[in-house]
Amino acid sequence: MSTSTETIEQLKQEIERLRKEKKAVIMAHYYQRDEIQEIADFIGDSLALARKAAETDAEVIVMCGVHFMGETAAILCPGRTVLIPDAKAGCSLADSCDPEEFAEFVSRYPDHTVVSYVNTSAAVKAHTDIVVTSGNARKVIDSLPADEKIIFGPDRNLGEYINSVTGREMLLWPGACHVHDRFSLQGILDMKKEHPGAKVLVHPECRRPLQLIADKVGSTAALLDFAATDDAREYIVVTESGILFEMRRKCPSKTFLAAPAQDAECQCNECDYMKLNTLAKVRDCLRDGAPRIEVEPELAEKALRPIKRMLELS
Ligand code: 13P
Ligand code: SF4
């Protein structure tokens, strides 16, 4: 970043002033830039962010994450102002599930329960019976009767993981995240040779072969908990590299290595959407009250039901 340290400090002070003036709470996902995680009131995985949004009495919620996270907060908190630092912070996984195509797919299986990952648009959630996150997907699926027919979307890799641990045969939508789907198995095996004592932490949005070599597969919060309570000294972290900030903060005596991605040309272990948010944009959105996320009430009502079911079940 070209911003000087002094400017970062000034930005932090301005954010502090505006946060109080606007009675705002700043929430950040673990994939946000370090300096945003530093100033957030709350940092969490997508499940914790949804829960926190449902609980907060703040008038303004600044959701430092991607669009679907802001949308989920807006659906859970009607009447509150939900701001997102950069309106272009989308999600390739959410984009891999077009609402009309999903509705058509679902309509072909009327006897199936539709379970959707939280990384979806409100329009996809409106065609869903229960929303899940990677942090509670297994628990929610386990709560359904063993013979229940299930459609799971949009993340194929997470769906395969849940099928493997629950013994289900859920029908999977073929969506994926452009970051998690591109981690290199060979790159991680090579890294393991250099760091034989390192344990491998894998997010379930990664492909099946990576899940199979993992010491722990889990949501960002589950990977953090594992690292904090496990006895290894070194870890290869196979998820978006923003998580390293909180891992190093929580476990200062341990070493966390970002896993390499398949494409040597680009930093594929970074989510370019998550990284669109900057401290300056956090300040701007607090000051301007925009970009604001608003969900049309009829759609919000339909999308709220499966989100509420998730929060009740997990
Ligand atoms: P978590 O649910 O583990 O936070 O991960 C979701 C995700 O991929 C956010 O991009
Ligand atoms: Fe979406 Fe992937 Fe970025 Fe998460 S890491 S916000 S799933 S594009």
CSV table of C-alpha atoms and ligand atoms in Angstrom, one decimal:
chain,number,residue,atom,x,y,z
A,1,MET,CA,0.0,0.0,0.0
A,2,SER,CA,1.3,3.5,-0.8
A,3,THR,CA,-0.3,5.1,2.2
A,4,SER,CA,2.3,6.2,4.7
A,5,THR,CA,2.2,5.0,8.4
A,6,GLU,CA,1.2,8.5,9.4
A,7,THR,CA,-1.7,8.5,7.0
A,8,ILE,CA,-2.8,5.1,8.4
A,9,GLU,CA,-2.7,6.5,11.9
A,10,GLN,CA,-4.8,9.5,10.7
A,11,LEU,CA,-7.3,7.2,9.0
A,12,LYS,CA,-7.6,5.1,12.2
A,13,GLN,CA,-8.3,8.3,14.2
A,14,GLU,CA,-10.9,9.5,11.8
A,15,ILE,CA,-12.5,6.1,11.7
A,16,GLU,CA,-12.6,6.1,15.5
A,17,ARG,CA,-14.3,9.5,15.6
A,18,LEU,CA,-16.9,8.5,13.0
A,19,ARG,CA,-17.6,5.2,14.6
A,20,LYS,CA,-18.6,7.0,17.8
A,21,GLU,CA,-20.5,9.8,16.0
A,22,LYS,CA,-22.5,7.3,13.8
A,23,LYS,CA,-23.0,4.7,16.6
A,24,ALA,CA,-21.5,2.2,14.2
A,25,VAL,CA,-20.0,-1.2,14.7
A,26,ILE,CA,-17.2,-2.4,12.4
A,27,MET,CA,-17.2,-6.1,11.6
A,28,ALA,CA,-14.5,-7.8,9.6
A,29,HIS,CA,-14.0,-11.2,8.0
A,30,TYR,CA,-10.7,-13.0,8.7
A,31,TYR,CA,-9.7,-12.4,5.0
A,32,GLN,CA,-9.6,-8.6,5.3
A,33,ARG,CA,-6.4,-6.6,5.2
A,34,ASP,CA,-4.5,-6.7,8.5
A,35,GLU,CA,-5.1,-3.0,9.2
A,36,ILE,CA,-8.9,-3.5,8.9
A,37,GLN,CA,-8.8,-6.5,11.2
A,38,GLU,CA,-6.8,-4.3,13.6
A,39,ILE,CA,-9.5,-1.6,13.9
A,40,ALA,CA,-12.6,-3.9,13.7
A,41,ASP,CA,-14.9,-4.2,16.7
A,42,PHE,CA,-15.4,-7.8,15.8
A,43,ILE,CA,-13.6,-10.3,13.5
A,44,GLY,CA,-15.1,-13.6,12.6
A,45,ASP,CA,-15.9,-16.2,10.0
A,46,SER,CA,-19.1,-15.9,8.0
A,47,LEU,CA,-21.2,-17.7,10.7
A,48,ALA,CA,-20.0,-15.5,13.5
A,49,LEU,CA,-20.5,-12.4,11.4
A,50,ALA,CA,-24.1,-13.4,10.7
A,51,ARG,CA,-24.7,-14.2,14.4
A,52,LYS,CA,-23.1,-10.9,15.5
A,53,ALA,CA,-25.2,-8.9,13.0
A,54,ALA,CA,-28.4,-10.6,14.3
A,55,GLU,CA,-27.5,-9.6,17.9
A,56,THR,CA,-26.1,-6.0,17.5
A,57,ASP,CA,-28.1,-3.0,18.5
A,58,ALA,CA,-25.7,-0.6,16.6
A,59,GLU,CA,-27.5,1.8,14.3
A,60,VAL,CA,-24.9,1.3,11.6
A,61,ILE,CA,-23.1,-1.9,10.6
A,62,VAL,CA,-20.0,-1.6,8.5
A,63,MET,CA,-19.4,-5.0,7.1
A,64,CYS,CA,-15.8,-5.4,6.0
A,65,GLY,CA,-16.1,-8.4,3.9
A,66,VAL,CA,-17.9,-9.2,0.6
A,67,HIS,CA,-21.3,-8.3,-0.7
A,68,PHE,CA,-23.2,-11.5,0.5
A,69,MET,CA,-22.0,-10.8,4.0
A,70,GLY,CA,-23.4,-7.3,3.9
A,71,GLU,CA,-26.6,-8.7,2.4
A,72,THR,CA,-27.0,-11.3,5.1
A,73,ALA,CA,-26.6,-8.6,7.7
A,74,ALA,CA,-29.1,-6.4,6.0
A,75,ILE,CA,-31.6,-9.2,5.8
A,76,LEU,CA,-31.1,-10.0,9.5
A,77,CYS,CA,-31.3,-6.4,10.6
A,78,PRO,CA,-34.1,-4.6,8.8
A,79,GLY,CA,-34.2,-0.9,9.5
A,80,ARG,CA,-30.5,-0.7,10.3
A,81,THR,CA,-28.0,0.8,8.0
A,82,VAL,CA,-25.6,-1.7,6.5
A,83,LEU,CA,-22.5,-0.3,4.8
A,84,ILE,CA,-19.8,-2.0,2.8
A,85,PRO,CA,-16.5,-0.2,2.1
A,86,ASP,CA,-16.4,-1.2,-1.6
A,87,ALA,CA,-19.6,-2.1,-3.5
A,88,LYS,CA,-17.6,-4.1,-6.0
A,89,ALA,CA,-16.4,-6.6,-3.3
A,90,GLY,CA,-18.3,-9.6,-4.7
A,91,CYS,CA,-17.6,-13.3,-4.6
A,92,SER,CA,-16.8,-15.7,-7.5
A,93,LEU,CA,-18.5,-18.5,-5.6
A,94,ALA,CA,-21.7,-16.6,-5.2
A,95,ASP,CA,-21.4,-15.6,-8.9
A,96,SER,CA,-21.1,-19.2,-9.9
A,97,CYS,CA,-24.8,-19.7,-9.0
A,98,ASP,CA,-27.2,-17.7,-11.1
A,99,PRO,CA,-30.5,-17.5,-9.3
A,100,GLU,CA,-32.7,-18.3,-12.3
A,101,GLU,CA,-30.6,-21.3,-13.3
A,102,PHE,CA,-30.6,-22.5,-9.6
A,103,ALA,CA,-34.4,-22.1,-9.4
A,104,GLU,CA,-34.7,-24.2,-12.6
A,105,PHE,CA,-32.4,-26.9,-11.2
A,106,VAL,CA,-34.3,-26.9,-7.9
A,107,SER,CA,-37.6,-27.2,-9.6
A,108,ARG,CA,-36.5,-30.5,-11.2
A,109,TYR,CA,-36.2,-32.1,-7.8
A,110,PRO,CA,-39.4,-31.1,-5.9
A,111,ASP,CA,-38.9,-33.8,-3.2
A,112,HIS,CA,-35.4,-32.4,-2.2
A,113,THR,CA,-34.6,-30.1,0.6
A,114,VAL,CA,-32.5,-27.2,-0.7
A,115,VAL,CA,-29.4,-26.4,1.4
A,116,SER,CA,-27.3,-23.4,0.3
A,117,TYR,CA,-24.0,-22.1,1.4
A,118,VAL,CA,-24.2,-18.5,2.8
A,119,ASN,CA,-21.9,-17.5,-0.1
A,120,THR,CA,-24.9,-16.8,-2.3
A,121,SER,CA,-27.1,-13.9,-3.4
A,122,ALA,CA,-30.3,-13.2,-1.5
A,123,ALA,CA,-32.1,-14.3,-4.7
A,124,VAL,CA,-30.5,-17.8,-4.4
A,125,LYS,CA,-31.3,-17.9,-0.7
A,126,ALA,CA,-35.0,-17.2,-1.6
A,127,HIS,CA,-35.0,-20.6,-3.3
A,128,THR,CA,-33.4,-22.3,-0.3
A,129,ASP,CA,-34.8,-24.2,2.7
A,130,ILE,CA,-31.8,-23.9,4.9
A,131,VAL,CA,-28.6,-21.8,4.7
A,132,VAL,CA,-25.3,-23.1,6.0
A,133,THR,CA,-21.8,-21.8,6.4
A,134,SER,CA,-18.7,-23.9,6.4
A,135,GLY,CA,-18.7,-23.6,10.2
A,136,ASN,CA,-22.1,-25.4,10.6
A,137,ALA,CA,-22.8,-27.3,7.4
A,138,ARG,CA,-22.1,-30.7,8.9
A,139,LYS,CA,-24.2,-30.0,12.0
A,140,VAL,CA,-27.1,-28.8,10.0
A,141,ILE,CA,-27.0,-31.7,7.5
A,142,ASP,CA,-26.7,-34.2,10.4
A,143,SER,CA,-29.8,-32.7,11.9
A,144,LEU,CA,-31.9,-33.7,8.9
A,145,PRO,CA,-33.4,-37.2,8.7
A,146,ALA,CA,-31.0,-39.8,7.2
A,147,ASP,CA,-33.3,-40.5,4.2
A,148,GLU,CA,-33.9,-36.8,3.4
A,149,LYS,CA,-33.0,-36.0,-0.2
A,150,ILE,CA,-30.9,-32.9,-0.4
A,151,ILE,CA,-29.7,-30.4,-3.0
A,152,PHE,CA,-26.5,-28.6,-1.9
A,153,GLY,CA,-25.2,-25.5,-3.6
A,154,PRO,CA,-23.2,-23.7,-4.8
A,155,ASP,CA,-19.8,-25.0,-3.6
A,156,ARG,CA,-19.1,-28.4,-5.1
A,157,ASN,CA,-15.9,-28.9,-3.0
A,158,LEU,CA,-17.7,-28.2,0.3
A,159,GLY,CA,-20.6,-30.4,-0.8
A,160,GLU,CA,-18.2,-33.3,-1.6
A,161,TYR,CA,-16.6,-32.8,1.8
A,162,ILE,CA,-20.0,-32.9,3.6
A,163,ASN,CA,-21.0,-36.0,1.6
A,164,SER,CA,-17.8,-37.7,2.6
A,165,VAL,CA,-18.1,-37.0,6.4
A,166,THR,CA,-21.9,-37.6,6.6
A,167,GLY,CA,-22.2,-40.5,4.2
A,168,ARG,CA,-25.0,-38.5,2.3
A,169,GLU,CA,-25.4,-38.4,-1.4
A,170,MET,CA,-26.5,-34.8,-1.7
A,171,LEU,CA,-27.0,-33.5,-5.3
A,172,LEU,CA,-24.3,-30.8,-5.8
A,173,TRP,CA,-24.4,-27.6,-7.8
A,174,PRO,CA,-21.0,-27.3,-9.7
A,175,GLY,CA,-19.9,-23.9,-8.2
A,176,ALA,CA,-16.4,-23.0,-6.8
A,177,CYS,CA,-14.4,-20.2,-5.4
A,178,HIS,CA,-11.6,-18.9,-7.7
A,179,VAL,CA,-9.2,-18.8,-4.7
A,180,HIS,CA,-9.8,-22.1,-2.9
A,181,ASP,CA,-10.3,-24.1,-6.1
A,182,ARG,CA,-6.9,-23.2,-7.4
A,183,PHE,CA,-4.5,-24.3,-4.6
A,184,SER,CA,-1.9,-26.6,-5.9
A,185,LEU,CA,-1.7,-30.1,-4.4
A,186,GLN,CA,1.9,-30.5,-5.7
A,187,GLY,CA,2.9,-27.2,-4.3
A,188,ILE,CA,1.7,-28.2,-0.9
A,189,LEU,CA,3.3,-31.6,-1.1
A,190,ASP,CA,6.6,-29.9,-2.0
A,191,MET,CA,6.2,-27.5,0.9
A,192,LYS,CA,5.6,-30.5,3.2
A,193,LYS,CA,8.9,-31.9,2.1
A,194,GLU,CA,10.6,-28.7,3.2
A,195,HIS,CA,8.6,-28.5,6.4
A,196,PRO,CA,8.0,-32.2,7.4
A,197,GLY,CA,6.7,-31.3,10.9
A,198,ALA,CA,4.1,-28.8,9.6
A,199,LYS,CA,0.5,-29.7,9.8
A,200,VAL,CA,-1.8,-28.9,6.9
A,201,LEU,CA,-4.9,-26.8,7.5
A,202,VAL,CA,-7.5,-26.8,4.7
A,203,HIS,CA,-10.7,-24.9,4.1
A,204,PRO,CA,-13.4,-27.2,2.7
A,205,GLU,CA,-13.9,-24.9,-0.3
A,206,CYS,CA,-10.6,-26.5,-1.6
A,207,ARG,CA,-10.6,-29.5,-3.9
A,208,ARG,CA,-11.0,-33.1,-2.5
A,209,PRO,CA,-7.4,-34.2,-2.9
A,210,LEU,CA,-6.3,-31.3,-0.7
A,211,GLN,CA,-9.0,-32.2,1.9
A,212,LEU,CA,-7.6,-35.7,1.9
A,213,ILE,CA,-4.0,-34.7,2.8
A,214,ALA,CA,-5.2,-32.3,5.5
A,215,ASP,CA,-4.6,-32.7,9.2
A,216,LYS,CA,-7.6,-30.5,9.7
A,217,VAL,CA,-10.4,-29.5,7.3
A,218,GLY,CA,-12.6,-26.6,8.6
A,219,SER,CA,-14.0,-23.1,8.4
A,220,THR,CA,-11.7,-20.2,9.1
A,221,ALA,CA,-12.8,-20.2,12.7
A,222,ALA,CA,-12.3,-24.0,13.0
A,223,LEU,CA,-8.8,-23.8,11.6
A,224,LEU,CA,-8.0,-21.0,14.0
A,225,ASP,CA,-9.3,-23.0,17.0
A,226,PHE,CA,-7.4,-26.0,15.8
A,227,ALA,CA,-4.1,-24.1,15.6
A,228,ALA,CA,-4.6,-22.5,19.0
A,229,THR,CA,-5.2,-25.9,20.8
A,230,ASP,CA,-2.9,-28.2,18.7
A,231,ASP,CA,0.7,-29.0,19.7
A,232,ALA,CA,2.5,-28.6,16.4
A,233,ARG,CA,4.8,-25.6,15.9
A,234,GLU,CA,4.3,-25.1,12.2
A,235,TYR,CA,1.3,-25.1,9.8
A,236,ILE,CA,0.7,-24.9,6.1
A,237,VAL,CA,-2.5,-22.8,5.7
A,238,VAL,CA,-4.6,-23.7,2.7
A,239,THR,CA,-7.1,-20.9,2.6
A,240,GLU,CA,-7.1,-17.2,1.9
A,241,SER,CA,-3.9,-15.7,3.4
A,242,GLY,CA,-5.7,-12.9,5.3
A,243,ILE,CA,-6.3,-15.5,8.0
A,244,LEU,CA,-2.6,-15.6,8.8
A,245,PHE,CA,-3.0,-12.2,10.7
A,246,GLU,CA,-5.3,-13.7,13.3
A,247,MET,CA,-3.4,-17.0,13.5
A,248,ARG,CA,-0.2,-15.2,14.2
A,249,ARG,CA,-1.9,-12.9,16.7
A,250,LYS,CA,-3.5,-15.8,18.5
A,251,CYS,CA,-0.4,-18.1,18.4
A,252,PRO,CA,2.6,-15.8,18.3
A,253,SER,CA,5.1,-18.6,19.0
A,254,LYS,CA,3.9,-20.7,16.0
A,255,THR,CA,4.8,-20.5,12.4
A,256,PHE,CA,2.1,-20.2,9.7
A,257,LEU,CA,3.0,-20.6,6.1
A,258,ALA,CA,0.7,-19.5,3.3
A,259,ALA,CA,0.1,-22.3,0.8
A,260,PRO,CA,1.1,-21.7,-2.7
A,261,ALA,CA,-1.5,-21.4,-5.5
A,262,GLN,CA,-1.5,-23.2,-8.8
A,263,ASP,CA,-0.8,-20.2,-10.9
A,264,ALA,CA,2.7,-18.8,-10.2
A,265,GLU,CA,1.7,-15.6,-12.1
A,266,CYS,CA,-0.7,-14.3,-9.5
A,267,GLN,CA,-1.2,-14.3,-5.8
A,268,CYS,CA,-4.1,-16.8,-5.9
A,269,ASN,CA,-4.0,-17.3,-2.2
A,270,GLU,CA,-5.5,-13.8,-1.9
A,271,CYS,CA,-9.1,-13.0,-2.6
A,272,ASP,CA,-9.0,-9.9,-4.7
A,273,TYR,CA,-12.6,-9.1,-3.8
A,274,MET,CA,-11.9,-9.2,0.0
A,275,LYS,CA,-8.8,-7.0,-0.6
A,276,LEU,CA,-10.8,-4.3,-2.4
A,277,ASN,CA,-11.7,-3.0,1.1
A,278,THR,CA,-9.1,-0.5,2.5
A,279,LEU,CA,-9.0,1.7,5.6
A,280,ALA,CA,-9.7,4.8,3.5
A,281,LYS,CA,-12.8,3.1,2.1
A,282,VAL,CA,-13.9,2.2,5.6
A,283,ARG,CA,-13.6,5.9,6.6
A,284,ASP,CA,-15.3,7.0,3.4
A,285,CYS,CA,-18.3,4.7,3.9
A,286,LEU,CA,-18.7,5.8,7.5
A,287,ARG,CA,-18.5,9.4,6.5
A,288,ASP,CA,-20.8,9.2,3.5
A,289,GLY,CA,-23.3,6.5,4.6
A,290,ALA,CA,-22.6,4.7,1.4
A,291,PRO,CA,-22.2,2.3,-0.3
A,292,ARG,CA,-25.2,1.0,1.5
A,293,ILE,CA,-26.7,-2.5,1.1
A,294,GLU,CA,-30.5,-2.6,0.8
A,295,VAL,CA,-32.5,-5.7,0.1
A,296,GLU,CA,-36.0,-5.3,-1.4
A,297,PRO,CA,-38.4,-6.3,1.5
A,298,GLU,CA,-40.2,-9.1,-0.3
A,299,LEU,CA,-36.9,-10.7,-1.3
A,300,ALA,CA,-35.5,-10.1,2.2
A,301,GLU,CA,-38.5,-11.9,3.8
A,302,LYS,CA,-38.0,-14.9,1.5
A,303,ALA,CA,-34.2,-15.0,2.2
A,304,LEU,CA,-34.6,-14.5,5.9
A,305,ARG,CA,-36.4,-17.8,6.5
A,306,PRO,CA,-33.5,-20.2,5.5
A,307,ILE,CA,-31.0,-17.9,7.3
A,308,LYS,CA,-33.1,-18.1,10.5
A,309,ARG,CA,-33.4,-21.8,10.2
A,310,MET,CA,-29.6,-22.0,10.1
A,311,LEU,CA,-29.3,-19.9,13.2
A,312,GLU,CA,-31.9,-22.0,15.0
A,313,LEU,CA,-30.2,-25.3,14.0
A,314,SER,CA,-26.6,-24.5,14.8
B,1,13P,P1,-15.8,-19.0,6.4
B,1,13P,O1,-17.2,-19.4,6.4
B,1,13P,O2,-14.9,-20.1,6.8
B,1,13P,O3,-15.6,-17.7,7.0
B,1,13P,O4,-15.4,-18.9,4.9
B,1,13P,C1,-16.2,-18.3,4.0
B,1,13P,C2,-15.5,-17.7,2.9
B,1,13P,O5,-15.0,-18.3,2.0
B,1,13P,C3,-15.5,-16.4,2.8
B,1,13P,O6,-15.0,-16.1,1.7
B,2,SF4,FE1,-15.8,-15.6,-2.3
B,2,SF4,FE2,-13.7,-17.1,-2.5
B,2,SF4,FE3,-13.4,-14.6,-1.9
B,2,SF4,FE4,-14.5,-16.3,-0.1
B,2,SF4,S1,-12.4,-16.3,-0.9
B,2,SF4,S2,-15.3,-14.2,-0.7
B,2,SF4,S3,-15.6,-17.7,-1.4
B,2,SF4,S4,-14.2,-15.4,-3.8
